[in-house]
Tab-separated table of C-alpha atoms in Angstrom:
chain	number	residue	atom	x	y	z
A	1	MET	CA	26.511	5.131	-0.821
A	2	ASP	CA	23.652	3.386	-2.234
A	3	GLN	CA	22.485	5.314	-5.802
A	4	HIS	CA	19.288	3.477	-5.859
A	5	ILE	CA	16.925	1.461	-2.863
A	6	ALA	CA	17.209	-1.804	-5.499
A	7	GLU	CA	21.247	-1.680	-4.727
A	8	ALA	CA	20.150	-2.091	-1.032
A	9	ILE	CA	17.479	-4.709	-1.137
A	10	GLY	CA	19.733	-6.792	-3.232
A	11	ARG	CA	22.523	-6.765	-0.609
A	12	PRO	CA	22.059	-9.798	1.516
A	13	ASP	CA	23.239	-10.418	4.913
A	14	LEU	CA	25.756	-13.633	6.175
A	15	ILE	CA	24.691	-15.108	9.601
A	16	ARG	CA	26.236	-17.705	11.236
A	17	LEU	CA	22.952	-19.727	13.017
A	18	ASP	CA	25.318	-22.481	14.115
A	19	ASP	CA	28.698	-23.421	14.292
A	20	ARG	CA	28.565	-25.270	10.834
A	21	LEU	CA	25.266	-23.655	9.172
A	22	VAL	CA	25.295	-20.117	7.653
A	23	CYS	CA	22.402	-18.162	6.453
A	24	LEU	CA	22.678	-16.373	3.080
A	25	ARG	CA	19.301	-13.796	3.724
A	26	PHE	CA	17.981	-11.534	0.889
A	27	GLU	CA	15.097	-8.753	1.323
A	28	THR	CA	14.486	-9.553	-2.476
A	29	MET	CA	16.849	-12.020	-3.953
A	30	LYS	CA	16.184	-11.849	-7.680
A	31	VAL	CA	16.717	-8.031	-7.507
A	32	VAL	CA	20.608	-9.141	-7.842
A	33	SER	CA	19.780	-10.862	-11.118
A	34	ALA	CA	17.662	-8.797	-12.629
A	35	LEU	CA	19.393	-5.236	-11.911
A	36	ALA	CA	22.479	-7.180	-13.791
A	37	ALA	CA	20.981	-8.389	-16.479
A	38	VAL	CA	19.281	-4.842	-17.376
A	39	ARG	CA	22.664	-3.179	-16.696
A	40	HIS	CA	24.249	-5.782	-19.052
A	41	LEU	CA	21.717	-5.370	-21.732
A	42	LEU	CA	21.558	-1.811	-21.799
A	43	ASP	CA	25.722	-1.784	-21.961
A	44	THR	CA	25.813	-4.251	-24.736
A	45	GLY	CA	23.187	-1.482	-26.837
A	46	ALA	CA	20.676	-4.432	-26.653
A	47	VAL	CA	18.195	-2.231	-24.879
A	48	ARG	CA	17.909	1.493	-24.502
A	49	ARG	CA	16.892	3.748	-21.986
A	50	GLY	CA	12.684	3.531	-22.087
A	51	ASP	CA	12.328	0.616	-23.776
A	52	THR	CA	9.672	-2.097	-22.319
A	53	LEU	CA	10.869	-4.995	-20.487
A	54	LEU	CA	8.755	-8.278	-20.516
A	55	ASP	CA	8.383	-11.597	-18.086
A	56	SER	CA	6.684	-13.828	-16.343
A	57	SER	CA	6.341	-14.164	-12.944
A	58	SER	CA	5.152	-15.663	-9.694
A	59	GLY	CA	6.453	-12.877	-7.654
A	60	ILE	CA	9.847	-11.999	-6.705
A	61	TYR	CA	11.344	-11.692	-10.077
A	62	ALA	CA	8.209	-9.071	-10.856
A	63	TYR	CA	9.313	-6.794	-7.678
A	64	ALA	CA	12.852	-7.277	-9.039
A	65	LEU	CA	12.050	-6.237	-12.781
A	66	ALA	CA	10.084	-3.641	-11.854
A	67	LEU	CA	12.905	-1.944	-9.642
A	68	ALA	CA	15.551	-2.508	-12.161
A	69	CYS	CA	13.173	-0.436	-14.831
A	70	HIS	CA	12.674	2.130	-11.875
A	71	ARG	CA	16.524	2.288	-11.335
A	72	HIS	CA	17.411	2.499	-15.343
A	73	GLY	CA	14.508	4.339	-16.834
A	74	MET	CA	12.686	1.640	-18.384
A	75	ARG	CA	9.270	0.668	-18.889
A	76	CYS	CA	8.011	-2.903	-16.808
A	77	HIS	CA	5.367	-5.475	-18.247
A	78	ILE	CA	4.549	-8.686	-16.351
A	79	VAL	CA	2.525	-11.271	-16.699
A	80	GLY	CA	1.670	-12.618	-13.288
A	81	SER	CA	0.887	-15.928	-11.564
A	82	THR	CA	-2.689	-16.519	-9.460
A	83	THR	CA	0.055	-15.815	-6.693
A	84	VAL	CA	0.739	-12.661	-6.895
A	85	ASP	CA	-0.697	-11.188	-3.473
A	86	HIS	CA	-2.268	-7.209	-2.704
A	87	THR	CA	0.781	-6.255	-1.301
A	88	LEU	CA	2.945	-6.975	-4.582
A	89	ARG	CA	0.191	-5.862	-6.796
A	90	THR	CA	-0.217	-2.235	-5.096
A	91	GLN	CA	3.981	-2.099	-5.273
A	92	LEU	CA	3.756	-2.699	-8.612
A	93	ALA	CA	1.355	-0.282	-9.244
A	94	VAL	CA	2.915	2.763	-7.750
A	95	LEU	CA	6.233	1.887	-9.572
A	96	GLY	CA	4.826	2.092	-12.871
A	97	ALA	CA	5.051	-1.643	-13.998
A	98	THR	CA	2.051	-3.280	-15.927
A	99	LEU	CA	0.924	-6.207	-14.026
A	100	GLU	CA	-1.278	-8.924	-16.094
A	101	GLN	CA	-2.597	-11.408	-13.801
A	102	MET	CA	-3.806	-14.723	-14.655
A	103	GLU	CA	-7.685	-15.760	-13.534
A	104	PRO	CA	-7.228	-17.601	-10.167
A	105	CYS	CA	-6.355	-21.678	-10.798
A	106	SER	CA	-5.788	-24.246	-8.430
A	107	ASP	CA	-3.034	-25.800	-10.906
A	108	LEU	CA	-0.088	-23.881	-11.341
A	109	LYS	CA	1.245	-25.781	-13.726
A	110	LEU	CA	-1.742	-24.805	-15.826
A	111	ASP	CA	-0.999	-21.404	-14.452
A	112	GLN	CA	2.754	-21.362	-15.452
A	113	LYS	CA	1.800	-22.470	-19.135
A	114	ARG	CA	-0.696	-19.681	-19.670
A	115	ARG	CA	1.693	-17.235	-18.757
A	116	VAL	CA	4.190	-18.236	-21.180
A	117	GLU	CA	1.498	-18.705	-23.825
A	118	ARG	CA	0.493	-14.742	-22.964
A	119	ILE	CA	4.342	-13.874	-23.366
A	120	HIS	CA	3.993	-15.127	-26.984
A	121	GLU	CA	0.677	-13.140	-27.515
A	122	ILE	CA	2.047	-9.873	-26.190
A	123	LEU	CA	5.030	-10.072	-28.478
A	124	ALA	CA	3.376	-11.007	-31.300
A	125	GLY	CA	1.767	-7.614	-30.712
A	126	HIS	CA	4.952	-5.533	-29.430
A	127	PRO	CA	7.934	-7.026	-31.649
A	128	GLU	CA	9.770	-4.405	-30.094
A	129	TYR	CA	9.288	-5.292	-26.189
A	130	HIS	CA	12.452	-7.538	-24.264
A	131	TRP	CA	11.562	-10.596	-23.381
A	132	MET	CA	13.789	-10.705	-20.434
A	133	ARG	CA	13.387	-14.841	-20.147
A	134	GLN	CA	14.750	-15.304	-16.576
A	135	TYR	CA	14.146	-18.851	-17.212
A	136	HIS	CA	16.486	-19.182	-19.957
A	137	ASP	CA	18.862	-16.410	-20.543
A	138	ASP	CA	22.171	-16.839	-18.537
A	139	ILE	CA	22.611	-12.594	-17.931
A	140	HIS	CA	20.503	-13.234	-14.981
A	141	TYR	CA	23.940	-15.254	-13.699
A	142	LEU	CA	25.938	-12.493	-13.768
A	143	GLY	CA	24.666	-10.884	-10.325
A	144	TYR	CA	25.785	-13.741	-8.398
A	145	ARG	CA	29.512	-13.006	-8.835
A	146	ALA	CA	30.043	-10.113	-6.019
A	147	ILE	CA	28.026	-12.602	-3.986
A	148	ALA	CA	30.193	-15.478	-4.466
A	149	ASP	CA	33.325	-13.180	-3.475
A	150	ARG	CA	32.062	-12.299	-0.432
A	151	ILE	CA	30.840	-15.652	0.391
A	152	ARG	CA	34.350	-16.801	-0.280
A	153	GLU	CA	35.886	-14.279	2.108
A	154	ALA	CA	33.523	-14.900	4.961
A	155	THR	CA	33.685	-18.963	4.758
A	156	GLY	CA	37.009	-19.701	2.844
A	157	ALA	CA	34.986	-21.576	0.199
A	158	ASP	CA	36.640	-24.819	0.164
A	159	GLY	CA	34.581	-27.195	2.094
A	160	LEU	CA	31.727	-25.368	1.596
A	161	THR	CA	28.079	-27.260	0.582
A	162	VAL	CA	25.362	-24.890	-0.691
A	163	VAL	CA	21.966	-25.228	-0.803
A	164	GLY	CA	18.935	-23.709	-2.360
A	165	GLY	CA	15.789	-23.640	-4.140
A	166	VAL	CA	16.501	-24.838	-7.958
A	167	GLY	CA	14.075	-22.747	-9.621
A	168	SER	CA	15.077	-20.930	-12.710
A	169	GLY	CA	18.462	-22.117	-11.668
A	170	ALA	CA	20.282	-18.590	-11.637
A	171	SER	CA	20.959	-18.596	-8.230
A	172	THR	CA	22.359	-21.615	-6.948
A	173	GLY	CA	23.907	-22.294	-10.383
A	174	ALA	CA	25.942	-19.088	-10.250
A	175	LEU	CA	26.618	-19.439	-6.759
A	176	ALA	CA	28.460	-22.874	-7.528
A	177	ARG	CA	29.887	-22.092	-10.603
A	178	TYR	CA	31.918	-18.924	-9.128
A	179	LEU	CA	32.703	-20.573	-6.191
A	180	ARG	CA	34.594	-23.290	-7.855
A	181	ALA	CA	36.469	-21.676	-9.793
A	182	ALA	CA	38.448	-19.650	-7.249
A	183	PRO	CA	41.423	-17.665	-8.265
A	184	ALA	CA	43.571	-19.932	-6.114
A	185	GLY	CA	42.506	-23.035	-8.435
A	186	PRO	CA	39.080	-25.352	-7.904
A	187	ALA	CA	37.511	-25.361	-4.726
A	188	ASP	CA	35.915	-28.473	-2.838
A	189	VAL	CA	31.938	-26.508	-3.452
A	190	GLU	CA	29.166	-29.060	-3.254
A	191	LEU	CA	25.565	-27.782	-4.784
A	192	VAL	CA	22.551	-29.113	-3.189
A	193	GLY	CA	19.385	-28.312	-4.598
A	194	VAL	CA	15.638	-28.294	-3.352
A	195	GLN	CA	12.567	-28.955	-4.985
A	196	PRO	CA	8.786	-29.506	-4.391
A	197	TYR	CA	7.296	-32.519	-5.760
A	198	GLY	CA	5.350	-32.075	-9.142
A	199	SER	CA	8.258	-30.370	-10.513
A	200	VAL	CA	9.473	-31.357	-14.182
A	201	THR	CA	13.178	-29.952	-13.579
A	202	PHE	CA	14.562	-33.045	-12.166
A	203	GLY	CA	12.039	-35.351	-13.008
A	204	ALA	CA	9.120	-35.377	-9.805
A	205	GLU	CA	6.376	-34.558	-12.342
A	206	HIS	CA	4.901	-37.749	-11.263
A	207	VAL	CA	4.886	-37.246	-7.560
A	208	SER	CA	1.942	-34.946	-6.714
A	209	ASP	CA	2.178	-32.596	-2.914
A	210	PRO	CA	-1.851	-32.081	-1.941
A	211	GLU	CA	-0.966	-28.693	-0.772
A	212	ILE	CA	0.817	-27.040	-3.740
A	213	ILE	CA	4.112	-26.801	-5.557
A	214	ILE	CA	6.263	-24.230	-3.606
A	215	ALA	CA	6.354	-20.778	-6.237
A	216	GLY	CA	9.207	-20.263	-7.098
A	217	ILE	CA	11.704	-23.402	-6.728
A	218	GLY	CA	9.608	-25.454	-8.892
A	219	SER	CA	8.520	-25.633	-12.763
A	220	SER	CA	6.248	-27.752	-14.968
A	221	ILE	CA	8.495	-26.445	-17.850
A	222	PRO	CA	11.905	-26.696	-18.930
A	223	PHE	CA	14.087	-24.213	-17.591
A	224	GLY	CA	17.131	-23.332	-20.204
A	225	ASN	CA	19.151	-21.629	-17.020
A	226	VAL	CA	19.020	-25.289	-15.020
A	227	SER	CA	22.665	-26.636	-15.314
A	228	HIS	CA	21.832	-30.055	-13.859
A	229	GLU	CA	25.635	-30.670	-14.636
A	230	LEU	CA	26.189	-28.258	-11.103
A	231	TYR	CA	24.190	-30.396	-8.809
A	232	ASP	CA	25.524	-32.811	-6.537
A	233	THR	CA	22.114	-33.957	-4.456
A	234	LEU	CA	18.511	-32.971	-4.696
A	235	HIS	CA	16.208	-32.602	-2.059
A	236	TRP	CA	12.309	-32.910	-2.535
A	237	ILE	CA	10.781	-31.180	-0.069
A	238	SER	CA	6.635	-31.041	0.669
A	239	PHE	CA	4.700	-28.026	1.734
A	240	ASP	CA	4.184	-29.405	5.070
A	241	ALA	CA	7.394	-29.982	5.938
A	242	ALA	CA	8.993	-27.022	4.623
A	243	LEU	CA	6.185	-25.243	6.570
A	244	ALA	CA	7.708	-27.058	9.591
A	245	GLY	CA	10.975	-25.345	8.331
A	246	SER	CA	9.797	-21.711	8.135
A	247	VAL	CA	8.410	-21.879	11.501
A	248	ASP	CA	11.795	-23.655	13.233
A	249	LEU	CA	14.010	-21.556	11.637
A	250	LEU	CA	11.944	-18.391	12.738
A	251	ARG	CA	11.528	-20.169	16.419
A	252	ARG	CA	14.957	-21.203	16.813
A	253	HIS	CA	16.835	-18.490	15.085
A	254	ALA	CA	14.222	-15.231	14.901
A	255	VAL	CA	14.931	-15.614	10.942
A	256	PHE	CA	11.439	-14.256	9.352
A	257	ALA	CA	11.661	-15.856	6.048
A	258	GLY	CA	9.886	-17.237	2.985
A	259	LEU	CA	8.425	-21.286	2.554
A	260	SER	CA	11.209	-22.499	0.194
A	261	THR	CA	13.813	-21.117	2.752
A	262	GLY	CA	12.083	-23.730	5.306
A	263	ALA	CA	12.696	-26.296	2.612
A	264	GLY	CA	16.270	-25.493	2.176
A	265	TYR	CA	16.754	-25.293	5.857
A	266	LEU	CA	16.032	-28.314	6.780
A	267	ALA	CA	18.121	-29.494	3.872
A	268	ALA	CA	20.891	-27.962	5.085
A	269	ARG	CA	20.672	-29.018	8.251
A	270	HIS	CA	20.612	-32.634	7.107
A	271	GLU	CA	23.528	-32.016	5.177
A	272	ARG	CA	25.594	-30.703	7.528
A	273	GLU	CA	25.238	-33.549	10.316
A	274	ARG	CA	26.074	-35.989	7.433
A	275	SER	CA	29.188	-33.951	6.553
A	276	PRO	CA	30.638	-33.223	10.009
A	277	GLY	CA	34.010	-31.494	7.954
A	278	ARG	CA	31.757	-28.873	5.638
A	279	THR	CA	30.079	-25.403	6.351
A	280	VAL	CA	26.785	-25.417	4.811
A	281	LEU	CA	25.268	-22.383	3.677
A	282	PHE	CA	21.585	-22.068	2.803
A	283	ILE	CA	19.610	-19.794	0.320
A	284	ALA	CA	16.596	-17.355	1.978
A	285	PRO	CA	16.035	-15.822	-1.368
A	286	ASP	CA	12.890	-13.728	0.423
A	287	THR	CA	11.304	-12.444	3.585
A	288	GLY	CA	8.158	-14.044	5.000
A	289	HIS	CA	5.695	-11.494	4.963
A	290	ARG	CA	4.099	-12.848	2.205
A	291	TYR	CA	3.481	-16.064	4.134
A	292	VAL	CA	1.456	-15.031	6.874
A	293	ASP	CA	-1.544	-16.298	6.343
A	294	THR	CA	-0.410	-19.518	4.077
A	295	VAL	CA	2.345	-20.653	6.127
A	296	TYR	CA	2.845	-18.941	9.829
A	297	ALA	CA	-0.499	-18.927	10.634
A	298	ARG	CA	-0.449	-22.242	11.085
A	299	HIS	CA	2.447	-22.554	13.157
A	300	ARG	CA	0.800	-24.947	15.452
A	301	GLU	CA	0.112	-27.556	12.807
A	302	ALA	CA	4.327	-27.351	12.358
A	303	ALA	CA	5.979	-30.824	13.166
A	304	PRO	CA	8.617	-31.224	15.235
A	305	ILE	CA	11.986	-30.710	12.559
A	306	ALA	CA	13.456	-33.213	14.813
A	307	ASP	CA	10.485	-36.131	14.129
A	308	LEU	CA	11.916	-35.527	9.783
A	309	ALA	CA	14.204	-37.199	8.118
A	310	PRO	CA	14.556	-37.610	4.258
A	311	ARG	CA	13.895	-41.055	2.492
A	312	GLU	CA	16.902	-42.152	0.763
A	313	VAL	CA	16.303	-43.342	-2.420
A	314	SER	CA	18.195	-43.975	-5.250
A	315	ASP	CA	16.373	-43.202	-8.513
A	316	ARG	CA	13.264	-40.989	-8.789
A	317	ASN	CA	10.929	-43.998	-9.145
A	318	GLY	CA	11.066	-43.835	-5.512
A	319	LEU	CA	10.224	-40.440	-4.515
A	320	ALA	CA	7.688	-40.018	-1.646
A	321	LEU	CA	6.027	-37.125	0.233
A	322	PRO	CA	6.970	-35.537	2.669
A	323	TRP	CA	10.711	-35.637	1.912
A	324	SER	CA	13.087	-37.406	-0.476
A	325	ARG	CA	16.613	-37.126	-1.001
A	326	MET	CA	19.007	-38.330	-3.642
A	327	ARG	CA	22.510	-37.992	-4.978
A	328	TRP	CA	22.463	-36.718	-8.129
A	329	ASN	CA	26.173	-36.632	-8.871
A	330	ARG	CA	26.273	-34.207	-11.479
A	331	ALA	CA	23.931	-35.940	-13.885
A	332	PRO	CA	22.042	-34.476	-17.163
A	333	ALA	CA	19.380	-33.035	-17.290
A	334	PRO	CA	16.320	-36.160	-17.781
A	335	ALA	CA	14.905	-36.053	-20.794
A	336	PRO	CA	11.254	-34.112	-19.793
A	337	ALA	CA	13.398	-31.077	-18.423
A	338	MET	CA	15.632	-30.570	-21.501
A	339	VAL	CA	15.079	-27.377	-23.461
């Protein structure tokens, strides 16, 4: 029996959607990394019960950290993106977390930069606060070890392709690292990262999406937790294509998930068709509830996914909307993404 709701929320479902297509579905994925990170900090004496944990978030991590703080008797202070909605604001308030939300801003790159600046201002006034640094501290990898073990047990892991939004790098990077280090020896695990256009992480900052940078899977600043050398292939997917993927996933498989899941689903279907002998698992990090108005209400606009295919490029100069694919071949970070 779980001792706290956070433990139940962080436990994913493994759903076989098709012969070689598996969905790793979370209610709120980052609860996994936040719980393990806070527990590790307490166990090592880096923080004590009652201390204040601080971080920046576009939404999912804010809720995850608030739950982890509630579980372990900590205080929580979040500098939130403009994308934090009314439902999340209300939950954070009831959970006792402090939320400072950035003023409305049409430029999510500027929003991210302002949040980091505000973090430094808070730390200057409260040096006793602990900055969780979800984008840079690899303690956020720890929670995915148990999930990797579960995937290995269910799929066998060898001949497995893992697909997911890159974001802070913790989820996809950790799963690939733990899955490849199988007890019986190195496993054949390919890692496919999904990025929005405009993200600096893998060098797409020169191509903008007129709709939006998909919050949570891209970045306008370098992230220390992204281990570029773990990734075999990259897909850059636009808002419109991700919308089509999200709608098809719900219509075809009844999985109601967020926008980054729609992008991952598109990439995973493509990778499955390219590699007939491999099982492809894609990550669904959250539910679709906060995307009802921006994505699902527009379901009639969604293009049939059979009409969508990636543009194959050999270097980042060839990137173009709505969807591009490139072999990364476990190369190091491009210069703008280096921390």
